[in-house]
mmCIF file of C-alpha atoms in Angstrom:
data_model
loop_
_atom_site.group_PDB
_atom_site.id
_atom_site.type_symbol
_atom_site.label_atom_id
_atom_site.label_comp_id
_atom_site.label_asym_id
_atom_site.label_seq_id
_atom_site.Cartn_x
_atom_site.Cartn_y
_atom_site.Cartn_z
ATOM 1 C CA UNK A 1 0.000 0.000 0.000
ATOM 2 C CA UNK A 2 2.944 2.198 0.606
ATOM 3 C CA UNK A 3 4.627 2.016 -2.867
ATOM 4 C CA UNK A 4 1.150 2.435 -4.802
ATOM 5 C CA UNK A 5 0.708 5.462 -2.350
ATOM 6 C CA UNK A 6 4.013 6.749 -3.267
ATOM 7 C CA UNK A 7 3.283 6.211 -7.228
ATOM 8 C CA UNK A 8 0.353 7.594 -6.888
ATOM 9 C CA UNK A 9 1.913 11.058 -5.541
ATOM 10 C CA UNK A 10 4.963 10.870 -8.296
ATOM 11 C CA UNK A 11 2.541 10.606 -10.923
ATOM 12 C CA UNK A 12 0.441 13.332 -9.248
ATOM 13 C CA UNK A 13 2.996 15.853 -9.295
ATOM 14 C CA UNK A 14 4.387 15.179 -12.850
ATOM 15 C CA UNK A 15 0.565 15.912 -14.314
ATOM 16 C CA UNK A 16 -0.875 19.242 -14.701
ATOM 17 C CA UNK A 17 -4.636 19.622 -13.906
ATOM 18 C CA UNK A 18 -7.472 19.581 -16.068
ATOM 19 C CA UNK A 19 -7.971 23.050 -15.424
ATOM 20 C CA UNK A 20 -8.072 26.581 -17.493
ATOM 21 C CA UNK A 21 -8.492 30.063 -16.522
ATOM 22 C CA UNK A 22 -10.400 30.804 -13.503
ATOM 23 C CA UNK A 23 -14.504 31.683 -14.147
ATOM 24 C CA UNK A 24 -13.752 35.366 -13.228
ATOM 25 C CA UNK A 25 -10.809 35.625 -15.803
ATOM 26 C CA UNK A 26 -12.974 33.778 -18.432
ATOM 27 C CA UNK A 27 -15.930 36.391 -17.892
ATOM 28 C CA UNK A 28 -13.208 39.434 -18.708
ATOM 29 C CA UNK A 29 -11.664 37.452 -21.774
ATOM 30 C CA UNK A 30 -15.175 37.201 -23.112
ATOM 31 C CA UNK A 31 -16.123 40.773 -22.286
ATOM 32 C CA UNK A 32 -12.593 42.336 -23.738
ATOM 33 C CA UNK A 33 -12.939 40.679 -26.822
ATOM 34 C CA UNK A 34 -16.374 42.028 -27.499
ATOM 35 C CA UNK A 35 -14.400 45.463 -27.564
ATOM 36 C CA UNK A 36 -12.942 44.519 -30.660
ATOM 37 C CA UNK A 37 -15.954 43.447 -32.459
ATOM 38 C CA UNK A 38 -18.202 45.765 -34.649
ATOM 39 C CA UNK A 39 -21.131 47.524 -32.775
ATOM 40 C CA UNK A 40 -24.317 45.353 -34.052
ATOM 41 C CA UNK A 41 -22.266 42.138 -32.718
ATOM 42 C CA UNK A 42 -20.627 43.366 -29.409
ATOM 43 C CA UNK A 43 -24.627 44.691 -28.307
ATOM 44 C CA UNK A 44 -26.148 41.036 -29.819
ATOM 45 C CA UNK A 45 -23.211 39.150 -27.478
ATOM 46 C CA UNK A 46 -23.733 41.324 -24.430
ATOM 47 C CA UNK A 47 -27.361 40.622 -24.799
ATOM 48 C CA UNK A 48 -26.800 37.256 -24.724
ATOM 49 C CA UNK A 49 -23.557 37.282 -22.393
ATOM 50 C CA UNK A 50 -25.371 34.759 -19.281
ATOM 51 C CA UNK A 51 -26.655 32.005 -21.909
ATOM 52 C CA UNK A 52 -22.807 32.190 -23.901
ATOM 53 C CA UNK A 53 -21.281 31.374 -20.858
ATOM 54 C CA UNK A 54 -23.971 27.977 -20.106
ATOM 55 C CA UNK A 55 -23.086 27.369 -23.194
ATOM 56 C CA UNK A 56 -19.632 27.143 -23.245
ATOM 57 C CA UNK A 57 -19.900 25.477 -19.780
ATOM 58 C CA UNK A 58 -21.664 22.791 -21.903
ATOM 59 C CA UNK A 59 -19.055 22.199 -24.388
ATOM 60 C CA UNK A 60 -18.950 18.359 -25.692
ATOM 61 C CA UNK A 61 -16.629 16.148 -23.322
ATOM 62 C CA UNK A 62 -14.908 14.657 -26.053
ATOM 63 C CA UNK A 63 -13.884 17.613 -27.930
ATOM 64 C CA UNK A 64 -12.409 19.344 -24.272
ATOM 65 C CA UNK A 65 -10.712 16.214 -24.036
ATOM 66 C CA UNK A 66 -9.016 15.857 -27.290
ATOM 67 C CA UNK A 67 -7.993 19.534 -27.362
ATOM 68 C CA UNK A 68 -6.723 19.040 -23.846
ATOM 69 C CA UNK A 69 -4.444 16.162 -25.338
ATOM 70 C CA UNK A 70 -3.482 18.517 -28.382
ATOM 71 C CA UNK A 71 -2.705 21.330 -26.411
ATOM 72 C CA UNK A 72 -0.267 19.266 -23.935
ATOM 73 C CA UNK A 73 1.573 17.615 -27.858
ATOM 74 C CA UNK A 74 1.619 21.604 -29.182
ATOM 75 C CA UNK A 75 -0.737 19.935 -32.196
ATOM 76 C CA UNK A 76 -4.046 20.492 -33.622
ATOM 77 C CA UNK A 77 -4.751 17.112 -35.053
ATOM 78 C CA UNK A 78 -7.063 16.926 -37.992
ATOM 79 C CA UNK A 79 -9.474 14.736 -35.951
ATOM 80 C CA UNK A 80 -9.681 17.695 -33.333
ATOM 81 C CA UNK A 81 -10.150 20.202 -36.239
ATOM 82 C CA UNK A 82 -13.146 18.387 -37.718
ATOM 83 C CA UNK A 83 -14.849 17.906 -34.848
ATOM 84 C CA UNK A 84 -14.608 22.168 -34.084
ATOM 85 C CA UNK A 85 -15.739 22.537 -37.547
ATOM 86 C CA UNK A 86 -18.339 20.653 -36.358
ATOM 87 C CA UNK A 87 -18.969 23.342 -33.590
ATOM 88 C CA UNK A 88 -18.325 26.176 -35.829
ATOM 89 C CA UNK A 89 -20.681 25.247 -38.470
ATOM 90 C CA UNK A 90 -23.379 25.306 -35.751
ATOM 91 C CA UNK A 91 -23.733 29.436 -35.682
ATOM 92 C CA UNK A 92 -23.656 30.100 -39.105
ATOM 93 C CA UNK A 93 -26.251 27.357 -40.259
ATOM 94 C CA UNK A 94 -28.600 29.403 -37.326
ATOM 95 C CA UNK A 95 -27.506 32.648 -39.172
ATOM 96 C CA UNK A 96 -28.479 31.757 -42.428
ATOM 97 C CA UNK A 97 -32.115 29.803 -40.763
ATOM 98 C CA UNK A 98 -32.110 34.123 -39.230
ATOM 99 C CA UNK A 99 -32.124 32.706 -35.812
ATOM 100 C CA UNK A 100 -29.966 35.105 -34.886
ATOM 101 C CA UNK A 101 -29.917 34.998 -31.001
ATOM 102 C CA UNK A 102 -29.375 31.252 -31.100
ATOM 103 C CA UNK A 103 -26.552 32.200 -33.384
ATOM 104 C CA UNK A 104 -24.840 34.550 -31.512
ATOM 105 C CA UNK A 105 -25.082 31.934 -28.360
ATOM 106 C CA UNK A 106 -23.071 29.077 -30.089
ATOM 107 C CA UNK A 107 -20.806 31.887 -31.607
ATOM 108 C CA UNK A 108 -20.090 33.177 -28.414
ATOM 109 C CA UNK A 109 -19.802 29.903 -26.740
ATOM 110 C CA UNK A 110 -16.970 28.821 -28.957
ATOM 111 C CA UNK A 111 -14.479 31.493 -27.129
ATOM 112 C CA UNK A 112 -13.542 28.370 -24.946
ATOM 113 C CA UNK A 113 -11.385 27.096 -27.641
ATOM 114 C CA UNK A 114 -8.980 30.251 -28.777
ATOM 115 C CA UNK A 115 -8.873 31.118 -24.477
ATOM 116 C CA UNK A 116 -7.874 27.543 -24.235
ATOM 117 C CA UNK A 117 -5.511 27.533 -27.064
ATOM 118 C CA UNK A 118 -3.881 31.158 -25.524
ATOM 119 C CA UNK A 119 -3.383 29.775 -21.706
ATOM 120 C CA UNK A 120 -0.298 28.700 -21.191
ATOM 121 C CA UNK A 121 -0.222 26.293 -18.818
ATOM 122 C CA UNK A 122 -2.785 23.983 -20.819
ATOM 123 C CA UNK A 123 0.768 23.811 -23.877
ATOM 124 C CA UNK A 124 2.921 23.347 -21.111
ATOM 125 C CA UNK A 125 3.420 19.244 -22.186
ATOM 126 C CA UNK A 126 3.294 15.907 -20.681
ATOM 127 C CA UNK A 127 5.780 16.694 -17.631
ATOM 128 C CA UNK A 128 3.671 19.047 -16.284
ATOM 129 C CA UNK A 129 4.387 21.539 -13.344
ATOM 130 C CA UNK A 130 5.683 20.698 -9.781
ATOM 131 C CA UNK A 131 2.188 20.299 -7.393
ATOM 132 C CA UNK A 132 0.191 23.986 -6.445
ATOM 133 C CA UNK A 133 2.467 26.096 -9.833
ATOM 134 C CA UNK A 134 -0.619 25.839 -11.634
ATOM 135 C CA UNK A 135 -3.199 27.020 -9.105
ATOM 136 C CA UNK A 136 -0.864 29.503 -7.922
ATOM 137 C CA UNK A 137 -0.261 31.082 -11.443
ATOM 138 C CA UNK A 138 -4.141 30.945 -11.873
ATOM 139 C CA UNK A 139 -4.654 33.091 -8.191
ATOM 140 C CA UNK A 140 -1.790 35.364 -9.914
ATOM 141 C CA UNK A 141 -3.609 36.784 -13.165
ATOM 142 C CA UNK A 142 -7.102 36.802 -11.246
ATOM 143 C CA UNK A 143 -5.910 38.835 -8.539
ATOM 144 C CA UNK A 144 -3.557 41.173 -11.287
ATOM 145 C CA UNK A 145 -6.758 40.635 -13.800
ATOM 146 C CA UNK A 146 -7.238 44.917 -13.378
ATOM 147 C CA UNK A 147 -3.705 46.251 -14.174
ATOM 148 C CA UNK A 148 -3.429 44.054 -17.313
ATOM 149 C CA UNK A 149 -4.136 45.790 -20.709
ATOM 150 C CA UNK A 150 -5.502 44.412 -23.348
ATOM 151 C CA UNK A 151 -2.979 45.198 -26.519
ATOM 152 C CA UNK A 152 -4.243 44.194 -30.289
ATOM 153 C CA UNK A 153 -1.548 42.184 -31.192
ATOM 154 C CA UNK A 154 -2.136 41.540 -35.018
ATOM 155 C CA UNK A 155 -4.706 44.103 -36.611
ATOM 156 C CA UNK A 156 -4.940 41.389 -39.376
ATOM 157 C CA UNK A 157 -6.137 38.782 -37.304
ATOM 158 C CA UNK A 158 -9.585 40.611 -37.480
ATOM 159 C CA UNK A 159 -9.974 40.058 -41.273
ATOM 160 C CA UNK A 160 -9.659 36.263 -41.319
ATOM 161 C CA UNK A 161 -11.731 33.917 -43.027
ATOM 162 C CA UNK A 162 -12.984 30.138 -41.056
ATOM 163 C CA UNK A 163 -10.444 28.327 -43.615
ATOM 164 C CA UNK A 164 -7.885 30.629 -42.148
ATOM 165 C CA UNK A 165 -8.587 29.415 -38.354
ATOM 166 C CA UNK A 166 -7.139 25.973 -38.350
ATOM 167 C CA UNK A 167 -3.215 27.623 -38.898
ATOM 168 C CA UNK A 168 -4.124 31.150 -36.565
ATOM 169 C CA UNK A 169 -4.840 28.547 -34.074
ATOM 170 C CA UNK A 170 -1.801 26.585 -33.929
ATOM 171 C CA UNK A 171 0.030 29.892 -34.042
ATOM 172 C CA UNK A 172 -2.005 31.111 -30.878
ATOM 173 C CA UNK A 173 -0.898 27.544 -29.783
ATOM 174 C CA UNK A 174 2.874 27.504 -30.270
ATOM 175 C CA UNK A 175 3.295 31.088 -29.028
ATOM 176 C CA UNK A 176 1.329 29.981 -26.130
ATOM 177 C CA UNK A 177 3.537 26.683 -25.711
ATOM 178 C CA UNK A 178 6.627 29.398 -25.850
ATOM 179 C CA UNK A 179 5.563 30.907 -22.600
ATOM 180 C CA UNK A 180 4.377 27.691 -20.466
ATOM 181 C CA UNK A 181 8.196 27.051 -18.966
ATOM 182 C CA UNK A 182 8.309 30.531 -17.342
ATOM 183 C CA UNK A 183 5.533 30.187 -14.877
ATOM 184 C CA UNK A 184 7.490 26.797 -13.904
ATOM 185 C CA UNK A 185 10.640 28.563 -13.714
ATOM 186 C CA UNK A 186 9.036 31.461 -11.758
ATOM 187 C CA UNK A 187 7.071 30.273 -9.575
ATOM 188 C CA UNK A 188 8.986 26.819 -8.733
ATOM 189 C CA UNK A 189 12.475 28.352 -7.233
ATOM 190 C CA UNK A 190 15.077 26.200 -5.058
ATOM 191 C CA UNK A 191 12.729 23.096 -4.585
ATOM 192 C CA UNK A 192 10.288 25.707 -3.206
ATOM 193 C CA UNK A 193 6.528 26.499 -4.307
ATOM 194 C CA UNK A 194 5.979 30.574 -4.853
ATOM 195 C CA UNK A 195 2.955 32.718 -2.633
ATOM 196 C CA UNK A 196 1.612 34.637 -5.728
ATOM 197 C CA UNK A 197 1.674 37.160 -3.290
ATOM 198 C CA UNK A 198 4.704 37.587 -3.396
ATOM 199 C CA UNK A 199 4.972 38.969 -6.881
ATOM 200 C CA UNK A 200 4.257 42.501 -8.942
ATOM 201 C CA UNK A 201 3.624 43.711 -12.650
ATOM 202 C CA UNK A 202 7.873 42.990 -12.104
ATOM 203 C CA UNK A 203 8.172 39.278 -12.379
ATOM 204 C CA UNK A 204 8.178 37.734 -15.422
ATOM 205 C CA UNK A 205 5.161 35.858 -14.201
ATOM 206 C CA UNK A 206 3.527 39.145 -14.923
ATOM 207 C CA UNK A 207 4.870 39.693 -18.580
ATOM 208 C CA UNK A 208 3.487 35.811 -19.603
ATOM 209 C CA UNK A 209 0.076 36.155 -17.827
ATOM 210 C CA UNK A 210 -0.421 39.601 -19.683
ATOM 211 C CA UNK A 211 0.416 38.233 -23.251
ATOM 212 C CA UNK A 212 -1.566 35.569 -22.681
ATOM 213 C CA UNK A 213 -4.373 37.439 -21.758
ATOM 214 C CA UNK A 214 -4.121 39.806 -24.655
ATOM 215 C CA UNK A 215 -3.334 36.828 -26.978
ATOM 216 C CA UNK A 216 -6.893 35.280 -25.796
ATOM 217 C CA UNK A 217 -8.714 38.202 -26.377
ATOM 218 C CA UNK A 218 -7.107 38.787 -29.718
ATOM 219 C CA UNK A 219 -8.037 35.049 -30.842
ATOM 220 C CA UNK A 220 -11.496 34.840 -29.124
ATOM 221 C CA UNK A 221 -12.254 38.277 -31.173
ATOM 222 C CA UNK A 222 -10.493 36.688 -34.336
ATOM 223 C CA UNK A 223 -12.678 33.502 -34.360
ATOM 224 C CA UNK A 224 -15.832 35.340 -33.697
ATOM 225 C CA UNK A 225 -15.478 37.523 -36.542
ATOM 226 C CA UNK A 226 -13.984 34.911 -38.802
ATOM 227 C CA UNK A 227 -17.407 33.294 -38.731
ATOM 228 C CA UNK A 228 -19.434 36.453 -38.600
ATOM 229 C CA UNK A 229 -18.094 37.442 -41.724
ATOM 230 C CA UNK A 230 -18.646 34.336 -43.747
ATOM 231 C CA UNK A 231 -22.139 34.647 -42.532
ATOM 232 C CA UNK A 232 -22.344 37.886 -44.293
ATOM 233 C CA UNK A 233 -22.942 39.530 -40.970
ATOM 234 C CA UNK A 234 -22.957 43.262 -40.316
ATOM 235 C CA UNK A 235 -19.079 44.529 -40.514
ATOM 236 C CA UNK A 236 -20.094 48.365 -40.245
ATOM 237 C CA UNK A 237 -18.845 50.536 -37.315
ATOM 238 C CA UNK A 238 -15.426 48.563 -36.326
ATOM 239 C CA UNK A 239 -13.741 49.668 -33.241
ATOM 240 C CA UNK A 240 -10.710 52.388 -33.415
ATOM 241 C CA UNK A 241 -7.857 50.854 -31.367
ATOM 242 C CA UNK A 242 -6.512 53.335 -28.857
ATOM 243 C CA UNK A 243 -2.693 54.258 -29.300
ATOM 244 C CA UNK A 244 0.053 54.047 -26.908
ATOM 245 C CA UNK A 245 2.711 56.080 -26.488
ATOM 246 C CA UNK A 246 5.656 55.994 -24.516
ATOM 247 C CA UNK A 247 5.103 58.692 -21.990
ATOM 248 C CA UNK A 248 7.677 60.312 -19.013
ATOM 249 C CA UNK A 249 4.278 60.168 -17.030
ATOM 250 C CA UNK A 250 3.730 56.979 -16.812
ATOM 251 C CA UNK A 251 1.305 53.726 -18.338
ATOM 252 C CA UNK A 252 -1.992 55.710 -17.518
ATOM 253 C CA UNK A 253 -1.386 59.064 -18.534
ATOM 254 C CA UNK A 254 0.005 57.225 -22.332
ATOM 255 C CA UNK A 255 -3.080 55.148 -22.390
ATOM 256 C CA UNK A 256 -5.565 58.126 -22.441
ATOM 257 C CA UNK A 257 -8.602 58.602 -20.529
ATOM 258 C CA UNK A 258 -9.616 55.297 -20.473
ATOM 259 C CA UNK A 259 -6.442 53.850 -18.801
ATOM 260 C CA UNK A 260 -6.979 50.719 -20.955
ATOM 261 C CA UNK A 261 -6.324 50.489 -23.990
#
């Protein structure tokens, strides 16, 4: 009983959970990206904001699961990709039937798979992170969640096309893959587990868990208007990106009257 004990607990802290971004964090990504969308399809998603997230809380078992396993071997696999065709094909046959609010609920749902695809610790592989790394992390961007900006990464990501997905996707998922050692690194120092607490908009920690967060929004908003547009959906009054500057005053004062940006 002792050695099965003890194999159980090596094999334990080689895995990394089954998790992904915290509910709260999830909420924002959703609500950031909508910023980035044209005005007819940000109001029809915040109408609609309680039944998206059901929804995505609903998402089929087996595709989680075999996007889990393609996100720890850093590839899409054509079997994955079919089935979220699958998914995606669900919104715009309800666009085309004019069921529009149904629509823009399994749109909106599918912003589980570009957030997933963006969080680094999901790419982070096989070995894993050393036991509590990965709920510490976590407890890291939700408390930081208000002094990270959301930057627009790739302008052109907003004019892609659904055929164009399947490669922005495993880009989102090797940049993504890039950043999963830091947070071990970080947060794992001298055989010794690091309080979140402990750390600022200083620690590398910091500088991951704000790309990724900008890289989900980017790719949630991407996605969504990939499909929008092939359903012929209203493109007219686009958002206008504010720009930073570097400033001798500081983040806020180049980031406008907003603060975000």
């Amino acid at each position: 009983m002792r050695h099965l004990l003890a194999a159980v607990l090596v094999v334990t802290a080689g895995a990394t959970p089954a998790l992904c971004w915290p509910a709260a964090v999830m909420r924002s990504l959703a609500r950031d990206a909508r910023r980035l969308l044209p005005g007819s399809l940000a109001v029809l998603m915040a109408k609609h904001e309680r039944e998206i997230l059901e929804e995505a809380a609903r998402f089929p078992p087996e595709v989680s699961q075999a996007l889990q396993g393609d996100l720890s071997a850093g590839r899409i696999q054509p079997a994955t990709l079919a089935a979220l065709e699958g998914r995606t094909a669900e919104p715009l046959g309800l666009l085309r039937e004019q069921k529009v609010s149904a629509a823009a609920v399994k749109l909106g749902a599918l912003y589980r798979v570009p957030a997933d695809l963006s969080d680094p610790v999901l790419s982070v592989g096989a070995a894993g992170y050393p036991v509590g790394v990965t709920r510490e992390y976590y407890a890291f961007v939700e408390a930081n969640l208000s002094k990270i900006p959301v930057v627009m990464l790739d302008r052109d990501a907003l004019r892609l096309w659904p055929k164009d997905l399947p490669g922005y996707w495993q880009a989102v998922l090797d940049r993504s893959r890039s950043d999963s050692p830091v947070i071990g690194v970080e947060l794992f120092v001298r055989g010794r587990l690091v309080d979140h607490r402990t750390l600022d908009y200083r620690s590398p920690v910091y500088g991951v868990a704000s790309l990724a967060y900008s890289r989900a929004v980017n790719a949630i908003a991407a996605t969504w208007l990939a499909l929008w547009r092939a359903a012929n959906g209203d493109l007219t009054r686009p958002p206008v990106p504010s720009v930073v500057v570097p400033s001798e005053r500081g983040p806020a004062a180049a980031a406008g009257p907003g603060g975000r940006s």
